[in-house]
Short mmCIF file of C-alpha atoms and ligand atoms in Angstrom, two decimals:
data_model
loop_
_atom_site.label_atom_id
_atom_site.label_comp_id
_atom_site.label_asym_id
_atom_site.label_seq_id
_atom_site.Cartn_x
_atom_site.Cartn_y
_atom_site.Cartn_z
CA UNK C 1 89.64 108.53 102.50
CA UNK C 2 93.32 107.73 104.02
CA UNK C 3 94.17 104.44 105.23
CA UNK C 4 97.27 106.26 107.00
CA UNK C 5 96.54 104.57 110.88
CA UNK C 6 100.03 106.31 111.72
CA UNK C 7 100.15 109.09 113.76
CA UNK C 8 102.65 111.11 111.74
CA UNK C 9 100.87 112.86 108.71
CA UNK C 10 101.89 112.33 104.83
CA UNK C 11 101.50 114.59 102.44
CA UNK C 12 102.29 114.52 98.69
CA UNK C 13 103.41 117.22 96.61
CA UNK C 14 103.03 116.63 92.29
CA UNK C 15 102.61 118.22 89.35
CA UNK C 16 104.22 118.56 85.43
CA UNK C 17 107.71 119.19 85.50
CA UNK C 18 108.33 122.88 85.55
CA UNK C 19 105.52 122.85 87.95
CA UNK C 20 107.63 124.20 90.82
CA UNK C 21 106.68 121.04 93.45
CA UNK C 22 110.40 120.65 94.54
CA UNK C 23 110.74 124.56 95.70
CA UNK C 24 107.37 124.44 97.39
CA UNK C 25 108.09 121.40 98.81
CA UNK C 26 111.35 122.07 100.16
CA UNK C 27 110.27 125.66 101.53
CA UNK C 28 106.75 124.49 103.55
CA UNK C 29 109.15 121.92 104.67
CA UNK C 30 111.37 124.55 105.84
CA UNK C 31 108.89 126.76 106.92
CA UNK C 32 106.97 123.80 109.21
CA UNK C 33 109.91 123.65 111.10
CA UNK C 34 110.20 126.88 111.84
CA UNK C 35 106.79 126.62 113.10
CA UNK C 36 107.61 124.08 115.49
CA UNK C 37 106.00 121.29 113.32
CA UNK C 38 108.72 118.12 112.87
CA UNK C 39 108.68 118.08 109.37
CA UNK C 40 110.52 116.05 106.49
CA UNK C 41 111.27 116.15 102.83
CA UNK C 42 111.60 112.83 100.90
CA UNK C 43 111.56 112.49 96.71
CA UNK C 44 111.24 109.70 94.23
CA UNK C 45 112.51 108.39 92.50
CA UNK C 46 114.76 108.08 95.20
CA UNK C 47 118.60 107.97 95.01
CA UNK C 48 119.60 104.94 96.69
CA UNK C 49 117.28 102.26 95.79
CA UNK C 50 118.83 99.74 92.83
CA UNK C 51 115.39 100.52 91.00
CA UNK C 52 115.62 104.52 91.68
CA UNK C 53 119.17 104.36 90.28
CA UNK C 54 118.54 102.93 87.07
CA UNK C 55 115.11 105.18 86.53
CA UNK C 56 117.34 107.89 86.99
CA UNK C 57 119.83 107.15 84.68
CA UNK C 58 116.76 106.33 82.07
CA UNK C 59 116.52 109.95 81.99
CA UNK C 60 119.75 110.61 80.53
CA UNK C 61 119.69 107.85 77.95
CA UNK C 62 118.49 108.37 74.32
CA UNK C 63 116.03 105.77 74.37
CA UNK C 64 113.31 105.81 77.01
CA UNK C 65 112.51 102.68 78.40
CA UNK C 66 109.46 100.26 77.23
CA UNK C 67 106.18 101.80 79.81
CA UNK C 68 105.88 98.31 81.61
CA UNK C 69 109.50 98.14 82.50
CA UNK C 70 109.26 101.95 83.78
CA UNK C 71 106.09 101.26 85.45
CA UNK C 72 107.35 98.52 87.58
CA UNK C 73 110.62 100.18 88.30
CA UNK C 74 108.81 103.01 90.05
CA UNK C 75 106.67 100.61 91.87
CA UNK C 76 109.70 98.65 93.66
CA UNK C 77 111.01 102.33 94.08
CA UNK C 78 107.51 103.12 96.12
CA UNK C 79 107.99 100.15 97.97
CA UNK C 80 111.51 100.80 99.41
CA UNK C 81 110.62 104.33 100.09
CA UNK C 82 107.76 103.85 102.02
CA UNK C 83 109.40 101.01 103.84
CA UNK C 84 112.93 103.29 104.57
CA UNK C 85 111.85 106.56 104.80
CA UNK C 86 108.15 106.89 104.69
CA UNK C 87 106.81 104.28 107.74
CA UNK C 88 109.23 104.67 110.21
CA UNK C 89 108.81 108.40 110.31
CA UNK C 90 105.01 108.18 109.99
CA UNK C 91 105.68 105.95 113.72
CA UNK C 92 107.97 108.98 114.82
CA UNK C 93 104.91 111.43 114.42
CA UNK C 94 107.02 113.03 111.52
CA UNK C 95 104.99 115.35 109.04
CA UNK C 96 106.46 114.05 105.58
CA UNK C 97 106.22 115.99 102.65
CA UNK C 98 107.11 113.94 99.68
CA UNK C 99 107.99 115.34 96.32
CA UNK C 100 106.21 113.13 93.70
CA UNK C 101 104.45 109.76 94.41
CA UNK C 102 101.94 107.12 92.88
CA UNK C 103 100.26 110.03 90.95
CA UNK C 104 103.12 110.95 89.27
CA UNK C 105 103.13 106.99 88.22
CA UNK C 106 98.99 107.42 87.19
CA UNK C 107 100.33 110.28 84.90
CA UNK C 108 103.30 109.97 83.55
CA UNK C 109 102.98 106.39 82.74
CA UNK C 110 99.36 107.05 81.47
CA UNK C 111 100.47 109.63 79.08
CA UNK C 112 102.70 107.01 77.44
CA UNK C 113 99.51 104.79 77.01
CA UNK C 114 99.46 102.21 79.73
CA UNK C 115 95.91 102.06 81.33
CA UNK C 116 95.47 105.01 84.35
CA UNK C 117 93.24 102.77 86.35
CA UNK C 118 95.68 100.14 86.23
CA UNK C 119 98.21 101.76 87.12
CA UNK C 120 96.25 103.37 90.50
CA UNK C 121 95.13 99.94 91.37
CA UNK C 122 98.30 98.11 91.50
CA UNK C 123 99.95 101.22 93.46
CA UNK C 124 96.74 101.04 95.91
CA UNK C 125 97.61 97.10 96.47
CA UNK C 126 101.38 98.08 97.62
CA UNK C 127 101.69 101.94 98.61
CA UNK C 128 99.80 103.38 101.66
CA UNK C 129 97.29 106.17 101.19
CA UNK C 130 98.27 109.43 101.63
CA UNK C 131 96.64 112.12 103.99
CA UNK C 132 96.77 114.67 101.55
CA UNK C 133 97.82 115.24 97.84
CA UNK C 134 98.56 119.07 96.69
CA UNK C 135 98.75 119.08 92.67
CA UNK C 136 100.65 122.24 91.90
CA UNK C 137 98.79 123.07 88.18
CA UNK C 138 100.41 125.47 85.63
CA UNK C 139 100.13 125.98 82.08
CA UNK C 140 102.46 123.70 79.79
CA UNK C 141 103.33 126.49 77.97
CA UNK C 142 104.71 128.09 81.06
CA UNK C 143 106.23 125.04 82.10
CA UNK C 144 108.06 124.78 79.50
CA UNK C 145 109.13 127.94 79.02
CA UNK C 146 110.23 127.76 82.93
CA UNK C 147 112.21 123.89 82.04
CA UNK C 148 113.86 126.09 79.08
CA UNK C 149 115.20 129.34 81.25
CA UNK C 150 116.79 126.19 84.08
CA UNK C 151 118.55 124.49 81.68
CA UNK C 152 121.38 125.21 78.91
CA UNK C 153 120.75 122.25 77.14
CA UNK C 154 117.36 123.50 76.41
CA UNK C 155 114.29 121.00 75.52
CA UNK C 156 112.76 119.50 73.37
CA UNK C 157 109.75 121.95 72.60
CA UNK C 158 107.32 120.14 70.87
CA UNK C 159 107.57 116.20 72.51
CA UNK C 160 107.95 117.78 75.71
CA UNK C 161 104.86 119.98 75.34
CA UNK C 162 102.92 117.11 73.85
CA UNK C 163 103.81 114.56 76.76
CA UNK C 164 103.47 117.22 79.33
CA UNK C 165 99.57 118.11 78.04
CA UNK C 166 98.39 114.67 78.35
CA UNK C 167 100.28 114.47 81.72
CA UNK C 168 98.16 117.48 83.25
CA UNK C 169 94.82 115.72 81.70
CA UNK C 170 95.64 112.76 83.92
CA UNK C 171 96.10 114.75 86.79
CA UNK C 172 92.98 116.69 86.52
CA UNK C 173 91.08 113.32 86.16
CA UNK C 174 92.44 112.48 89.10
CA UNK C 175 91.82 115.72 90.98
CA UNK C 176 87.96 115.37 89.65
CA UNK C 177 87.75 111.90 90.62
CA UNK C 178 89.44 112.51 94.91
CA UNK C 179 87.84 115.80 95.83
CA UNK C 180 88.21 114.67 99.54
CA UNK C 181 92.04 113.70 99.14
CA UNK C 182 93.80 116.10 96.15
CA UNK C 183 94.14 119.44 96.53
CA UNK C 184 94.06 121.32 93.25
CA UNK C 185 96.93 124.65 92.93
CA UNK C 186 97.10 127.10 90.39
CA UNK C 187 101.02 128.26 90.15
CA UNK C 188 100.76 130.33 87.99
CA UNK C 189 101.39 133.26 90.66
CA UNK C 190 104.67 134.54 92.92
CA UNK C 191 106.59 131.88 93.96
CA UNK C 192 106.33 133.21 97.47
CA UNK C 193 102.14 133.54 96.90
CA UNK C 194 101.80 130.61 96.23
CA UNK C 195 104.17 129.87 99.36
CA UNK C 196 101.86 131.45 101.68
CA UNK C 197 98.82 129.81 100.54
CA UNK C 198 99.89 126.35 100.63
CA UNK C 199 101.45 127.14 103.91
CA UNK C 200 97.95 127.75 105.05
CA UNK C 201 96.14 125.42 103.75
CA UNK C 202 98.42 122.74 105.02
CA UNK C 203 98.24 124.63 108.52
CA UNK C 204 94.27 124.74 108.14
CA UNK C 205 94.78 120.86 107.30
CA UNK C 206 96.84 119.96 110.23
CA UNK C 207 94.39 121.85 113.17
CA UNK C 208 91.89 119.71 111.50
CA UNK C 209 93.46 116.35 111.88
CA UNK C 210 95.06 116.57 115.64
P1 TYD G 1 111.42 115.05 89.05
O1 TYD G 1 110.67 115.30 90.30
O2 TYD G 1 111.18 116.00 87.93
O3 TYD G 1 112.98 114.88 89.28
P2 TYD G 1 114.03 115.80 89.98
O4 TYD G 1 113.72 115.73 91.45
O5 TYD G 1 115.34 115.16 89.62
O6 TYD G 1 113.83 117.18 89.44
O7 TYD G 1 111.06 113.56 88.61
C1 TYD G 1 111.77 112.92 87.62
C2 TYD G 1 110.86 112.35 86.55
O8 TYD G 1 110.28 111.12 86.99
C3 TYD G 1 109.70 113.25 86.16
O9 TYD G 1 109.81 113.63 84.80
C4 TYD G 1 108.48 112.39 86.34
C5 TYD G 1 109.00 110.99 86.43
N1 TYD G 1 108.18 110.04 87.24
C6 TYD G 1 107.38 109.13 86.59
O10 TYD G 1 107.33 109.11 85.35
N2 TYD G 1 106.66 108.23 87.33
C7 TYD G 1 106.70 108.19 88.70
O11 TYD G 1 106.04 107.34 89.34
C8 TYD G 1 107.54 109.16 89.36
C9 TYD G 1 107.63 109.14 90.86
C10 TYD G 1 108.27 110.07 88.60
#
């Protein structure tokens, strides 16, 4: 299923915001370590690239920008990560755990209407396969209500629930349609249950490969 001919191992963490994929992913990359694995933590967008930067700023404005424009945006984002960050430690052996990645593209830009198959088949001609893909799943109701308590600006309830829905839809497609490659989470447990039993099923993972 993976076209990753590295011998490092990358893994992909997604999910709805609210989902919780930036605390897991941090902490298994935390706890790796501790393990003795040489693990990493990247994100995108990312922070640096000219492309990240003005996706990130995107957020903040009041008018979201047009779906193509977005859509390409992340995809010369993808391409500079994987090219900085991702590659060379995938040569260095590195396990990278990356917080968000052409999935989040196939979801979030499919649930503002731009073809999902599209937008997996131009990622698949420019971004490298992952080894594995963990989609954290949670309720949008509990997302929400989890984006609400972070925040003192609050949110929008009722786009944001909306958007979010057809987000997850996407995401379960996608989990239907890679059996072999996504692995499927409920959250909607312990932070530190949850912990443990993606901790082991990335350990379980990892025996298998080596
Ligand atoms: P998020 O992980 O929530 O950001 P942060 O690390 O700052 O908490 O990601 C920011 C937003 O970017 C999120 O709402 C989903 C969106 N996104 C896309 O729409 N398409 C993509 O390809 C990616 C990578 C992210």
């Amino acid at each position: 299923m993976s076209d990753s001919f590295y011998p490092g191992t990358f893994i992909c963490i997604e999910g709805i915001d609210g989902s919780g994929k930036t605390t897991h992913a941090r902490a298994l990359v935390k706890r790796l370590c501790s393990l003795g694995y040489d693990a990493v933590y990247t994100t995108e967008p990312t922070r640096y690239s000219i492309p990240g930067r003005k996706l990130r700023e995107s957020f903040f404005a009041p008018e979201r920008l047009p779906v193509e424009e977005e859509f390409r945006l992340f995809l010369e984002d993808r391409i500079i990560h994987l090219k900085d960050e991702v590659i060379p430690q995938l040569e260095d052996n590195k396990i990278i755990i990356t917080d968000r990645y052409y999935f989040s593209s196939v979801a979030y830009q499919g649930s503002r209407g731009l073809d999902w198959k599209y937008i997996l088949e131009e990622n698949l001609k420019v971004a490298l396969v992952p080894d594995l893909v963990i989609i954290l799943d949670i309720p949008v109701k509990v997302a929400i209500e989890r984006i609400a308590s972070d925040r003192t600006e609050g949110v929008n309830t009722f786009e944001k629930e909306e958007s979010l829905q057809k987000v997850r839809e996407i995401y379960m497609l996608l989990a239907d349609e890679y059996p072999n490659l996504i692995h499927l989470r409920n959250t909607n447990k312990t932070i530190e249950e949850v912990n443990d039993e993606l901790l082991e099923h990335l350990q379980n993972f990892l025996r298998q490969k080596s």
